Structure formats: structure tokens, C-alpha cells
PDB file of C-alpha atoms in Angstrom:
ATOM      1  CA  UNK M   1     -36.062 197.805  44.523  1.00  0.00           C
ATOM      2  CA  UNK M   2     -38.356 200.800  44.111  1.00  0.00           C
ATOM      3  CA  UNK M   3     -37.717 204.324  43.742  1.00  0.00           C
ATOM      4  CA  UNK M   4     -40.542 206.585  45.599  1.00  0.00           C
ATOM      5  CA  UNK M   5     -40.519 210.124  45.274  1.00  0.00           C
ATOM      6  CA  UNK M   6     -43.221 212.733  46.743  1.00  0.00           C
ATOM      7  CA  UNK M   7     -43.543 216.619  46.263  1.00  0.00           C
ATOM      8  CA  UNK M   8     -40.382 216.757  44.237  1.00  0.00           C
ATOM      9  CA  UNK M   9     -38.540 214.723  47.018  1.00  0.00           C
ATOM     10  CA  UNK M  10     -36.378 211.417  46.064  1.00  0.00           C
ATOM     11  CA  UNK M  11     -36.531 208.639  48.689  1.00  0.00           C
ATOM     12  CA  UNK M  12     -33.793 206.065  48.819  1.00  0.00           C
ATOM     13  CA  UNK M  13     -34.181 203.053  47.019  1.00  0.00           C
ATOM     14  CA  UNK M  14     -35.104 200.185  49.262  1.00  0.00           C
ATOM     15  CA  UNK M  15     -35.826 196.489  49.095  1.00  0.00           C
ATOM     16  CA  UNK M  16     -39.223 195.053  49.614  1.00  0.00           C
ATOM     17  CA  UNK M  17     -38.833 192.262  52.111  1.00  0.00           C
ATOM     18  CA  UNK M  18     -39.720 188.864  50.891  1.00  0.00           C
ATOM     19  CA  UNK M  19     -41.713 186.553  53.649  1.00  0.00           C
ATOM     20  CA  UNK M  20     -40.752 182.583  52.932  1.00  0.00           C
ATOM     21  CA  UNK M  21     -43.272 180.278  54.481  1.00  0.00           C
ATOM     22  CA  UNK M  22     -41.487 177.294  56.461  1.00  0.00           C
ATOM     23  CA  UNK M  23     -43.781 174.684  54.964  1.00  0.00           C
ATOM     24  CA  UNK M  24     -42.420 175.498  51.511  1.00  0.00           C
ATOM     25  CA  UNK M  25     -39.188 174.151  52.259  1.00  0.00           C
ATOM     26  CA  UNK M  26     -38.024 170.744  51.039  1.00  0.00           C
ATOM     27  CA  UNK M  27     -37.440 168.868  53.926  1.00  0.00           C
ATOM     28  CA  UNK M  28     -35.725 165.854  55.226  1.00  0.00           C
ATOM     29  CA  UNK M  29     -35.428 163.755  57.985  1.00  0.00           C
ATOM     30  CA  UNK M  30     -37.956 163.354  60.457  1.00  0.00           C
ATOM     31  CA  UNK M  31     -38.761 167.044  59.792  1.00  0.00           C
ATOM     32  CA  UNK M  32     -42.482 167.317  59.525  1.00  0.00           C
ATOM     33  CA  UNK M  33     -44.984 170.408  58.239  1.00  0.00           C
ATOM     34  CA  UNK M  34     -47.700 170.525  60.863  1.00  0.00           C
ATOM     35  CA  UNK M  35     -50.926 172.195  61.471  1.00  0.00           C
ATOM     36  CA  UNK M  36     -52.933 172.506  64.634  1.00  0.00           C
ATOM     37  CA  UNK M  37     -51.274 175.159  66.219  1.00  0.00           C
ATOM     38  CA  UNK M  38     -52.802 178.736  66.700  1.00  0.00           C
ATOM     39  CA  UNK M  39     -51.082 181.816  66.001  1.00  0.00           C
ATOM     40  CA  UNK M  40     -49.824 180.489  62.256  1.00  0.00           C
ATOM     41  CA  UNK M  41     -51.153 182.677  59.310  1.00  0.00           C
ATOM     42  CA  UNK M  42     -50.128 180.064  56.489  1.00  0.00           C
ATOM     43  CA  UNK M  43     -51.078 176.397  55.876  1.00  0.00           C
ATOM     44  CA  UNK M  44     -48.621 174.763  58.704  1.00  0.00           C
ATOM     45  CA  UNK M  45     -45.121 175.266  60.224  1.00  0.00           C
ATOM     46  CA  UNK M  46     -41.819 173.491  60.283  1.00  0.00           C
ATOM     47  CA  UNK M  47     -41.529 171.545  63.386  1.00  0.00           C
ATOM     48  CA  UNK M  48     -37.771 169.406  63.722  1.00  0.00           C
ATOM     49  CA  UNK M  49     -38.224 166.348  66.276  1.00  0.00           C
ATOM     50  CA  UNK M  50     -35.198 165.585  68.133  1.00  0.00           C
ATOM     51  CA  UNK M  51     -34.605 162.408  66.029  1.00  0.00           C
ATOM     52  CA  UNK M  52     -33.032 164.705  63.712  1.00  0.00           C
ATOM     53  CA  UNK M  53     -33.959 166.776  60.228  1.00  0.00           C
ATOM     54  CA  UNK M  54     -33.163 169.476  57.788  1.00  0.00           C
ATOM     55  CA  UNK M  55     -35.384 172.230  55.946  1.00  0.00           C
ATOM     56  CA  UNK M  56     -33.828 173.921  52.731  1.00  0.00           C
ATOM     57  CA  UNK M  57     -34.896 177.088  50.777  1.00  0.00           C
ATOM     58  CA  UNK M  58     -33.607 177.331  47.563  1.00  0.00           C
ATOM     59  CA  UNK M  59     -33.333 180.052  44.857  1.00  0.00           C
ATOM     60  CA  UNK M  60     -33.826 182.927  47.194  1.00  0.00           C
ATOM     61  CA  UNK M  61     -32.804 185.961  45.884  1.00  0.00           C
ATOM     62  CA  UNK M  62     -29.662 187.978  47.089  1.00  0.00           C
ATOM     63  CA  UNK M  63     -30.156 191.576  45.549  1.00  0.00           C
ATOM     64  CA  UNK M  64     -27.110 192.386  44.300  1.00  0.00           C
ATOM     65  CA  UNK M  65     -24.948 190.528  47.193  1.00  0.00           C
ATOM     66  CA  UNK M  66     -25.213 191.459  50.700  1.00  0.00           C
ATOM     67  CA  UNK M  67     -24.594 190.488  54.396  1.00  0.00           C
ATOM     68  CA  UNK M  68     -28.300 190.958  56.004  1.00  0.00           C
ATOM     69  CA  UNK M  69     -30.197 190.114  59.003  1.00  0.00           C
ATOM     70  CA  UNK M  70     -33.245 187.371  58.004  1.00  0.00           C
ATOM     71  CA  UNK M  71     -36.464 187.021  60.729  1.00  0.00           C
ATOM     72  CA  UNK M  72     -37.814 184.039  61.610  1.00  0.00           C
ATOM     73  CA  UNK M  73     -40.955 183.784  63.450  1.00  0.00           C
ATOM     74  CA  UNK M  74     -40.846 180.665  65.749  1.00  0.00           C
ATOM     75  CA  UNK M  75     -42.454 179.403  68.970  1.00  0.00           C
ATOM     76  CA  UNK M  76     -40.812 177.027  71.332  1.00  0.00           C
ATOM     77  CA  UNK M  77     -43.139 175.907  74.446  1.00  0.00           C
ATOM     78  CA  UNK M  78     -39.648 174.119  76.158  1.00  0.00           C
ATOM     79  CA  UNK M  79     -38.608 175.955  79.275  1.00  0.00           C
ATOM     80  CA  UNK M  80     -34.768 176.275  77.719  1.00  0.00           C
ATOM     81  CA  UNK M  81     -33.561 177.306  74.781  1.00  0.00           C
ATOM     82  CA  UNK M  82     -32.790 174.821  71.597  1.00  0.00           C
ATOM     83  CA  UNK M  83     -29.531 175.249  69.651  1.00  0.00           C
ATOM     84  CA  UNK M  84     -29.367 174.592  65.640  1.00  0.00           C
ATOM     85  CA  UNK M  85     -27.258 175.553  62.560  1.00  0.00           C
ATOM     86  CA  UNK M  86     -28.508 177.788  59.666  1.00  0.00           C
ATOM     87  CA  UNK M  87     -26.359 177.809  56.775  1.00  0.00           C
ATOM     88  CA  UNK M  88     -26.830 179.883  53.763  1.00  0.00           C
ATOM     89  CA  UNK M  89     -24.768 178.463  50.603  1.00  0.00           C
ATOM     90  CA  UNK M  90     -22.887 176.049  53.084  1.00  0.00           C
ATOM     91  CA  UNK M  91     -21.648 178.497  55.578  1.00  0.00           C
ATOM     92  CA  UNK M  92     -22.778 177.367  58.733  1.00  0.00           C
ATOM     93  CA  UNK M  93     -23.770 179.515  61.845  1.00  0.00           C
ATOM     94  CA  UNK M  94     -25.173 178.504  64.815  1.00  0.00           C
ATOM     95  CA  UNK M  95     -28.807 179.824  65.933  1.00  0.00           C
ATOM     96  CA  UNK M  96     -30.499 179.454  68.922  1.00  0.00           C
ATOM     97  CA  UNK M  97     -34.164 179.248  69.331  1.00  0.00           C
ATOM     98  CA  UNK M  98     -35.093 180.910  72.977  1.00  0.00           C
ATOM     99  CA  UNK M  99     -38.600 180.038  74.879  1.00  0.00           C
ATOM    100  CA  UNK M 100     -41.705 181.582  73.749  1.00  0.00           C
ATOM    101  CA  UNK M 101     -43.631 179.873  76.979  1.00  0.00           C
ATOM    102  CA  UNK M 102     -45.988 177.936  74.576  1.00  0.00           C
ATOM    103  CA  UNK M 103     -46.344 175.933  71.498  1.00  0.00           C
ATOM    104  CA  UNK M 104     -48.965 178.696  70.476  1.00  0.00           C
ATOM    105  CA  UNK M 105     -46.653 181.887  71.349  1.00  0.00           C
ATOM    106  CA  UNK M 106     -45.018 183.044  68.130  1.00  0.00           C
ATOM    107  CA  UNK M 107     -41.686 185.083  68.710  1.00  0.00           C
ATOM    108  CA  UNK M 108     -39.270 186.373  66.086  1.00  0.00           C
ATOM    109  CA  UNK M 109     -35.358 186.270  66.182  1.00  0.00           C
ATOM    110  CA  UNK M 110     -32.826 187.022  63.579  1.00  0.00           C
ATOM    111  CA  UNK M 111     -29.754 186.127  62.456  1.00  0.00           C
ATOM    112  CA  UNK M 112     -27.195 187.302  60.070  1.00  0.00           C
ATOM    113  CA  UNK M 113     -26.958 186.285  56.352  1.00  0.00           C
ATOM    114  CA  UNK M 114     -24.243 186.619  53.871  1.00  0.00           C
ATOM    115  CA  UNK M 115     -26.482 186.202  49.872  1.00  0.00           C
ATOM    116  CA  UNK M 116     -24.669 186.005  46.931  1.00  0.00           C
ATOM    117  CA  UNK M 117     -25.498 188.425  44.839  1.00  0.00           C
ATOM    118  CA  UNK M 118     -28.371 186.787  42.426  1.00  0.00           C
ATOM    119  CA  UNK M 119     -30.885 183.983  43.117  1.00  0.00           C
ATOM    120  CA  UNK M 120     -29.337 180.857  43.642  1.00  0.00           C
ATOM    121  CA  UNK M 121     -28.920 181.052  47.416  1.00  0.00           C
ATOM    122  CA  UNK M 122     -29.594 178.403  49.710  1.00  0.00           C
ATOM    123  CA  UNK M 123     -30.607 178.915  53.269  1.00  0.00           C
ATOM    124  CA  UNK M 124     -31.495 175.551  55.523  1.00  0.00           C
ATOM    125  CA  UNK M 125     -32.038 175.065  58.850  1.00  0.00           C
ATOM    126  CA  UNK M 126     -30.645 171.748  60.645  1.00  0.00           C
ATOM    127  CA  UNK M 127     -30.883 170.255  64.473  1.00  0.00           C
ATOM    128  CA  UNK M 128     -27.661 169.745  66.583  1.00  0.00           C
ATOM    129  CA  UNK M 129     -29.016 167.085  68.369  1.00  0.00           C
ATOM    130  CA  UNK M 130     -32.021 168.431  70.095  1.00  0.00           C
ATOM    131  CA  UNK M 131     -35.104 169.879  69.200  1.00  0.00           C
ATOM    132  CA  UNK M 132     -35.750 173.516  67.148  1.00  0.00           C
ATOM    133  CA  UNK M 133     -37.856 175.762  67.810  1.00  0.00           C
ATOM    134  CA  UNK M 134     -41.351 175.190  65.746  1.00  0.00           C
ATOM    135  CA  UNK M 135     -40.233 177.436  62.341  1.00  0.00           C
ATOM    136  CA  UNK M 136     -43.500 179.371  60.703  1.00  0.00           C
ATOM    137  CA  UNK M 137     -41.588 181.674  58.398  1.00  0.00           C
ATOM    138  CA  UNK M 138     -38.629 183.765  57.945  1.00  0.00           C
ATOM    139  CA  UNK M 139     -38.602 187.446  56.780  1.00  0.00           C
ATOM    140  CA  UNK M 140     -35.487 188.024  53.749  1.00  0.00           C
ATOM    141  CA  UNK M 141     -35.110 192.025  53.784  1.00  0.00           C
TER     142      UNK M 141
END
């Protein structure tokens, strides 16, 4: 947190949002980091083939304990939309990963997390049984 304060005036405090880069999680699976794809600003993306996979984040921090909405930037070039589960320190909720109309069209969602206060949370992403959307990163306010 930072406390800003201009021309005598005290701001709120606020957190600084942390970006995680999906190719930094430990995967598992057939989950795969890729390259080749256009529209990525880091080294690859997380891409979960519908044989199945996980991706886990671990020791993210949680402030001082708070329910939250996280941002992941995706793209999904499927004409439907591809179901999943995200579970931060085992609770499980299910996400869904909408169309971006390319492999190359990078989209954002969000979804609602519950951190333990600390940072020892755990946030993973795993398929139902069809393919995710392509992962790139996700946004922790």
C-alpha cells in the first residue's frame, strides 16, 4: 500500500496491482507454455489442450485478507465459450472463458477471489473436460 498526499490533501491508501504472467505457473498435465501468438507482451502464454491440465500460482500475496476480483487476459479463437475451475486455496469456482474471435484477440474477464490474508495463497486454473481459453496473465488488485 502507499499513502499519496498532494497540496495538503490525504488520498486513500490503495493497493498497487500485481500482474502474474501465465507462463510462470507450474504446470501439469498436457498444459503447455507457448509462443507464436501475437498480441502477448511476455515470453509465452498458458494454453490447456483438451486432453486435460492444471496451472498453479503459488505464494501470491493476499494484503491483509480480502474477497477481490482478479483479471485475466485470455484469447479463445473457438466460436463457443470453454468452461474451467479456478480455485484459490482449494475453493473451487467455475470460470468461463467466452470467444475472442481469434487465437490472436486478447480479451480480459474476471472473477472473484477470496486471499487469505498473507502470502501463501494458491490460485490454479484447471479444464473440465474441454479446452480453456489461451491464459497470458492475470491482474491481482
Amino acid at each position: 500500500m502507499r499513502d499519496r498526499q498532494a497540496a495538503g490533501t490525504q488520498y486513500p491508501l490503495c493497493w498497487e496491482a500485481t500482474t502474474i504472467q501465465g507462463e510462470t505457473a507450474a504446470i501439469a498435465g498436457v498444459t503447455l507454455v507457448k509462443t507464436g501468438r501475437s498480441g502477448h507482451a511476455s515470453s509465452g502464454f498458458l494454453d490447456f489442450p483438451v486432453r486435460g491440465g492444471s496451472a498453479q500460482f503459488s505464494d501470491i500475496n493476499g494484503g491483509s485478507g480480502e474477497t477481490s476480483s482478479i483479471i485475466i487476459r485470455y484469447a479463445h479463437g473457438s466460436p463457443t465459450a470453454r468452461a474451467g475451475v479456478h480455485k484459490v486455496n482449494g475453493l473451487a469456482q467455475l470460470i468461463s472463458f467466452a470467444p475472442t474471435g481469434g487465437w490472436t484477440n486478447w480479451f480480459s474477464t474476471s472473477a472473484a477471489v477470496t486471499r487469505a490474508a498473507g502470502g501463501a495463497n494458491v490460485l490454479r486454473f484447471e479444464f473440465t473436460g474441454q479446452d480453456l481459453g489461451n491464459v497470458h496473465e492475470i491482474v491481482m488488485p
